[in-house]
Short mmCIF file of C-alpha atoms in Angstrom, two decimals:
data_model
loop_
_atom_site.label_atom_id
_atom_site.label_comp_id
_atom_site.label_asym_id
_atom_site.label_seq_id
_atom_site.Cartn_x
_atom_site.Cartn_y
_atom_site.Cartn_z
CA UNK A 268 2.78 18.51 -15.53
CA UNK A 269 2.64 15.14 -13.52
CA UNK A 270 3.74 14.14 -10.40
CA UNK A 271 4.66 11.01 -8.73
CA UNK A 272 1.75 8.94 -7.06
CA UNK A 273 1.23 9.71 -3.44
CA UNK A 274 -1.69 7.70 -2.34
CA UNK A 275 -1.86 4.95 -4.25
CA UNK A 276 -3.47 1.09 -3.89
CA UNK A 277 -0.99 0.12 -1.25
CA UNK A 278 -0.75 3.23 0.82
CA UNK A 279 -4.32 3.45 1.13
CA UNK A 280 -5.10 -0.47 1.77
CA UNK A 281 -3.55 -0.81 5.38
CA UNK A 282 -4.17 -3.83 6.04
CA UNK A 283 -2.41 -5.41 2.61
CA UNK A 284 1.03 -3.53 3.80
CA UNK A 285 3.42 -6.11 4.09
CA UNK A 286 5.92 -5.64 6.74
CA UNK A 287 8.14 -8.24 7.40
CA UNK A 288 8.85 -9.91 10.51
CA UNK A 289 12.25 -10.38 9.84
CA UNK A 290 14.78 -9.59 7.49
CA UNK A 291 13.56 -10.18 4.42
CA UNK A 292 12.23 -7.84 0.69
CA UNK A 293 9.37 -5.84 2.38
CA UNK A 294 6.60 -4.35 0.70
CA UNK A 295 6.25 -1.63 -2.50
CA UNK A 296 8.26 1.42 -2.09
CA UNK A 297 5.48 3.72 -3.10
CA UNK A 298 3.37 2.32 0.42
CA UNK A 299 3.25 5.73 2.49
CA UNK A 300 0.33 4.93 5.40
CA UNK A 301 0.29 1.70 7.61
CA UNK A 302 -1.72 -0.44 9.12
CA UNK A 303 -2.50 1.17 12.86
CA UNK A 304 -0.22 -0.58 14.80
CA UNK A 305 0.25 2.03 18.27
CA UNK A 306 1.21 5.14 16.26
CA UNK A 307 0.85 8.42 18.24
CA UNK A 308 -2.67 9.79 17.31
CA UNK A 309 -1.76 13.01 14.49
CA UNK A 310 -4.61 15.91 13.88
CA UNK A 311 -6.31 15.67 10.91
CA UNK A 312 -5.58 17.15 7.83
CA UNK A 313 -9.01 18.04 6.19
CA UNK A 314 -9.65 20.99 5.47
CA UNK A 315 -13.17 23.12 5.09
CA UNK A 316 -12.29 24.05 1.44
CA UNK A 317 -11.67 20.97 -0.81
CA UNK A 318 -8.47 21.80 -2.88
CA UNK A 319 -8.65 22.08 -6.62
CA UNK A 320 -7.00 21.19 -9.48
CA UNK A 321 -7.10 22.40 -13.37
CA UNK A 322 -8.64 19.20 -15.13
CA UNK A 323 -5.49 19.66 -18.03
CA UNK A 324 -2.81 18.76 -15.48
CA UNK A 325 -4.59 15.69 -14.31
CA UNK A 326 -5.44 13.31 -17.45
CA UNK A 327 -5.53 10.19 -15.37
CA UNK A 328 -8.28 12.45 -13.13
CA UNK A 329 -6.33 11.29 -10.05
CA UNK A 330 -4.95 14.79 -9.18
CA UNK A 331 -3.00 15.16 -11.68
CA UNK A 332 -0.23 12.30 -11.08
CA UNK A 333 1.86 10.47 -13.66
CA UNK A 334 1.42 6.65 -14.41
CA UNK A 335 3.80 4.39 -12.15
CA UNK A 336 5.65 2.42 -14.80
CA UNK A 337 8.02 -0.55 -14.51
CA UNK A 338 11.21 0.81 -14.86
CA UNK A 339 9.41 3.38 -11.23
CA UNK A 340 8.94 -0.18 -9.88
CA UNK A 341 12.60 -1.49 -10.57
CA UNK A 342 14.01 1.62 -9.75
CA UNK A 343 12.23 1.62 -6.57
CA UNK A 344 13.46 -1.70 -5.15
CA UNK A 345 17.35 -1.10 -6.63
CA UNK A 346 17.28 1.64 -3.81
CA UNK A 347 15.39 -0.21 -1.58
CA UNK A 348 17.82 -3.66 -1.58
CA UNK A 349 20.59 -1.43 -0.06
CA UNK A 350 22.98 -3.43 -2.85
CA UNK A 351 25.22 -1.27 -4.97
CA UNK A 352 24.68 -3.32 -8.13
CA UNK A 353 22.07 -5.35 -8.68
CA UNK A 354 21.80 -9.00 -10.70
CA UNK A 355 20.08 -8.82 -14.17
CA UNK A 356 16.14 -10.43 -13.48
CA UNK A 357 13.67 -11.01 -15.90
CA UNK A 358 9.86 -10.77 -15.00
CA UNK A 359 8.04 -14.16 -15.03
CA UNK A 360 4.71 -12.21 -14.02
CA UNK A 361 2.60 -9.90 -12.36
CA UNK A 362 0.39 -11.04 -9.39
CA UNK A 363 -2.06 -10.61 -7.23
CA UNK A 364 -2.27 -8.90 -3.82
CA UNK A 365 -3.73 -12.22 -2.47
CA UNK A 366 -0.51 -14.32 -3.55
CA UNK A 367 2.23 -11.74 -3.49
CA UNK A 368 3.11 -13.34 0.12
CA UNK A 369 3.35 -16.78 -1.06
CA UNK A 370 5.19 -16.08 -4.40
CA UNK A 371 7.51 -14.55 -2.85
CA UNK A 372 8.03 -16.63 0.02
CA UNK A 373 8.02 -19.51 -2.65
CA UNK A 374 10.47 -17.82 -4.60
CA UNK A 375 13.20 -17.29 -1.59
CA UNK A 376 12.78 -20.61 -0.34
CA UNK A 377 13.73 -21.81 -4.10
CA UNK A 378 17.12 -19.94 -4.13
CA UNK A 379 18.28 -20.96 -0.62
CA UNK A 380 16.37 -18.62 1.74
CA UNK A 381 13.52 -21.01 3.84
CA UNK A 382 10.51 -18.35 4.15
CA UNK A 383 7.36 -18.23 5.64
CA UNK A 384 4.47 -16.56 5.50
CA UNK A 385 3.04 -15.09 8.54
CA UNK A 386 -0.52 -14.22 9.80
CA UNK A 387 -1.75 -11.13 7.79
CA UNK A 388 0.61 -11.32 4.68
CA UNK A 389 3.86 -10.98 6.11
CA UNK A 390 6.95 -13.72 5.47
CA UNK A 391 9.72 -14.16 7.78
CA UNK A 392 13.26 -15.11 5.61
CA UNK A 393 16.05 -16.76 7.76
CA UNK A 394 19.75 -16.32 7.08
CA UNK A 395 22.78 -15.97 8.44
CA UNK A 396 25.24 -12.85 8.72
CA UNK A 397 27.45 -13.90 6.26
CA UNK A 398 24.24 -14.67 3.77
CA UNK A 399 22.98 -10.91 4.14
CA UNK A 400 24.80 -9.73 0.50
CA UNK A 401 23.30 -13.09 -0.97
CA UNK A 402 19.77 -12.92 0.79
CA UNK A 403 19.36 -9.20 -0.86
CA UNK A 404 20.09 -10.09 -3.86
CA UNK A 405 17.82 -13.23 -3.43
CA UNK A 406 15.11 -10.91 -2.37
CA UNK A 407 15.49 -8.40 -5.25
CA UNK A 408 15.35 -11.35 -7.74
CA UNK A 409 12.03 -12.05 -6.34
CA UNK A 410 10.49 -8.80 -6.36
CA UNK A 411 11.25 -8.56 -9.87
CA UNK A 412 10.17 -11.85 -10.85
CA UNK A 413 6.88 -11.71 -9.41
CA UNK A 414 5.72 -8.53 -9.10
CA UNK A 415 2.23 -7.27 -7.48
CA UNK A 416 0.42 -6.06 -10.68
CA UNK A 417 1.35 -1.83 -11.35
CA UNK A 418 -2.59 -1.69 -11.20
CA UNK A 419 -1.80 -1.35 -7.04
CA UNK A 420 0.84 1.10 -7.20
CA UNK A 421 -0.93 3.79 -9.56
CA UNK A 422 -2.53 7.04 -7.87
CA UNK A 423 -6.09 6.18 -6.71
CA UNK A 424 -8.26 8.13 -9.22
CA UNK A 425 -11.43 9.85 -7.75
CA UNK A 426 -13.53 6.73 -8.72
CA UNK A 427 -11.53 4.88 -6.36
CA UNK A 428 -11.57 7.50 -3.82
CA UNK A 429 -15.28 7.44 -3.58
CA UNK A 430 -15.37 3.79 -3.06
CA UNK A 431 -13.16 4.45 -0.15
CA UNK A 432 -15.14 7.08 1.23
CA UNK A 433 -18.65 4.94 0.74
CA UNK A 434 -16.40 2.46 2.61
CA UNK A 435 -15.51 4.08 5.30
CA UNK A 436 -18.66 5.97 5.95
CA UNK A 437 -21.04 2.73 5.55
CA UNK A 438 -18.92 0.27 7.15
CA UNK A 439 -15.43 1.54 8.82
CA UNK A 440 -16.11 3.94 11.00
CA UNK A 441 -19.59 2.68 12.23
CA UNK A 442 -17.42 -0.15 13.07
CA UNK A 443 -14.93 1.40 15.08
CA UNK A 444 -17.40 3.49 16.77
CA UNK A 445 -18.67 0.47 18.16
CA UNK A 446 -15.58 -0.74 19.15
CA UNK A 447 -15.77 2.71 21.58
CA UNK A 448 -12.54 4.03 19.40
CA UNK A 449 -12.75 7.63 17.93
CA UNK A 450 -12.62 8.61 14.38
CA UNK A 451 -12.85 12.04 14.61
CA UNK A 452 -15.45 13.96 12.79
CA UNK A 453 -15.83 12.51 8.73
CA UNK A 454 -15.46 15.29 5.83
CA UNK A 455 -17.89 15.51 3.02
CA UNK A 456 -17.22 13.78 0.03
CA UNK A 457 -15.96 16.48 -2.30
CA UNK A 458 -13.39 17.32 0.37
CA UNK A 459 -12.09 13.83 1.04
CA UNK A 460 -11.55 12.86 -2.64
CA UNK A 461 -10.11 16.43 -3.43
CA UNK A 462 -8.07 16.14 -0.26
CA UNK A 463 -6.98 12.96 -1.52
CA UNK A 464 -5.80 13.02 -4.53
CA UNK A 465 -4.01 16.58 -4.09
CA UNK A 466 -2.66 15.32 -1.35
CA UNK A 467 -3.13 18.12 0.88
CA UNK A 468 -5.57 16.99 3.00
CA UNK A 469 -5.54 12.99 3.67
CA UNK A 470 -8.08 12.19 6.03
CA UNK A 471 -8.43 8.41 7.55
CA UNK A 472 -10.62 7.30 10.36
CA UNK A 473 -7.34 6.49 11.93
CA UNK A 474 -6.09 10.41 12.66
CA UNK A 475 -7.56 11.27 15.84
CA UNK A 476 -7.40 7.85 17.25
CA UNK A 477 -5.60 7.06 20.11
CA UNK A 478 -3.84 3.84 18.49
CA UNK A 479 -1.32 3.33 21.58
CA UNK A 480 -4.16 2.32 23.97
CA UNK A 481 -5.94 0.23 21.79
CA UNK A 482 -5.46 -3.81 20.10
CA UNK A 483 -5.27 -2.86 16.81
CA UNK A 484 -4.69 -6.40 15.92
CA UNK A 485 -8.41 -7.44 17.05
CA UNK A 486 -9.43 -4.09 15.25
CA UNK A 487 -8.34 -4.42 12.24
CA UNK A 488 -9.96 -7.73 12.38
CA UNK A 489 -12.81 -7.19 13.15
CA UNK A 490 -13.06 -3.84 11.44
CA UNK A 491 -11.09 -4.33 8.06
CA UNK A 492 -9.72 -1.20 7.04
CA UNK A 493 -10.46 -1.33 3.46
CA UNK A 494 -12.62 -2.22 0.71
CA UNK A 495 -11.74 -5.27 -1.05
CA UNK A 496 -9.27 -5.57 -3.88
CA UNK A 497 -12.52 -6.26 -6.09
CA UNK A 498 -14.83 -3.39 -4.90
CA UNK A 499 -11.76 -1.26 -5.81
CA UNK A 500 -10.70 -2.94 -9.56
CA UNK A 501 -13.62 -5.15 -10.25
CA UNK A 502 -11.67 -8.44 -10.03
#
């Protein structure tokens, strides 16, 4: 039995979540965490017992969560658009994280909706009231046209987990603990990835934080909250 991906690529990478400014297509529906932005601090989740799951439900060994597929994706941004029908699009092709932003923004500025990208991979789309049925279906059309590549929307397998972890205990939190912020105590291993990719017991260095108080645009600057795209997929 398989279950939809939790924490995937894109919930995990904060500081790839692509917000827009304005009113414009917004980033992949499966996205669940966010860059800290001023969020109320939450307790953590971690628990002393790393949950456990039977290694026949999880054939993709990311706890046990089916493949994100295409027709996930386009069913994903039909509800997302808000329209009640949605214009036939064919994909042109999958891209990367890096030029999502400007392929899209590229793409809306080509069927009548000037865009711009903004600092930190977010584009701003301009339109008028009376262009909001038009600009949504402009925006779907995009998304489906140039797609980020499925590779960022699948559950995080345990591999990938541990490169987080090694991330944030090598470089992440010693950098925020010398920006004064707190991260709150860091599980072991075993009970981060299990935690992970049950999904029972997320842990980020982000939980205990007091996010309100602090410039989490200088943080997250100067203390990226992620490994790279390549660390993660080797390219």
């Amino acid at each position: 039995m398989t279950r939809t991906p939790k924490f995937c690529a894109l919930s995990l990478i904060a500081i790839f979540s692509l917000a827009l400014a304005s009113c414009s297509s917004g980033g992949d529906p499966t996205a669940e965490l966010t860059a800290p932005t001023g969020a109320t601090p939450s307790e953590s989740l971690v628990s002393e017992e790393a949950p456990t799951l039977s290694s026949k439900d999880d054939p993709l060994d990311n706890g046990g969560y089916g493949e994100f597929t295409w027709d996930d994706f386009v069913k994903g941004k039909q509800e997302e658009s808000g329209l009640s029908s949605w214009p036939e699009v064919e994909r042109i092709r999958y891209v990367s994280q890096e030029v999502w932003p400007e392929e899209q923004a590229t793409c809306l500025t080509n069927l009548g909706f000037p865009t711009t990208v903004e600092e930190g991979g977010s584009f701003s789309t301009k339109f008028t009231e009376d262009q909001e049925q038009a600009a949504a279906e402009a925006s779907y059309t995009c998304a489906l046209q140039y797609p980020q590549d499925l590779k960022y929307s699948q559950a995080l397998t345990r591999t990938q987990l541990r490169t987080f972890y090694a991330y944030y205990r090598d470089a992440l939190v010693p950098c925020l603990q010398g920006l004064n912020l707190d991260t709150g105590s860091l599980p072991s291993e075993e009970t981060f990835v299990e935690g992970m990719a049950s999904g029972t017991a997320p842990w980020t260095p982000y939980d205990t934080m007091d996010l309100a108080s602090a410039d989490t645009t200088e943080m997250n600057q100067k203390c990226p909250p992620s490994p790279s795209a390549e660390e993660l997929y080797g390219n």
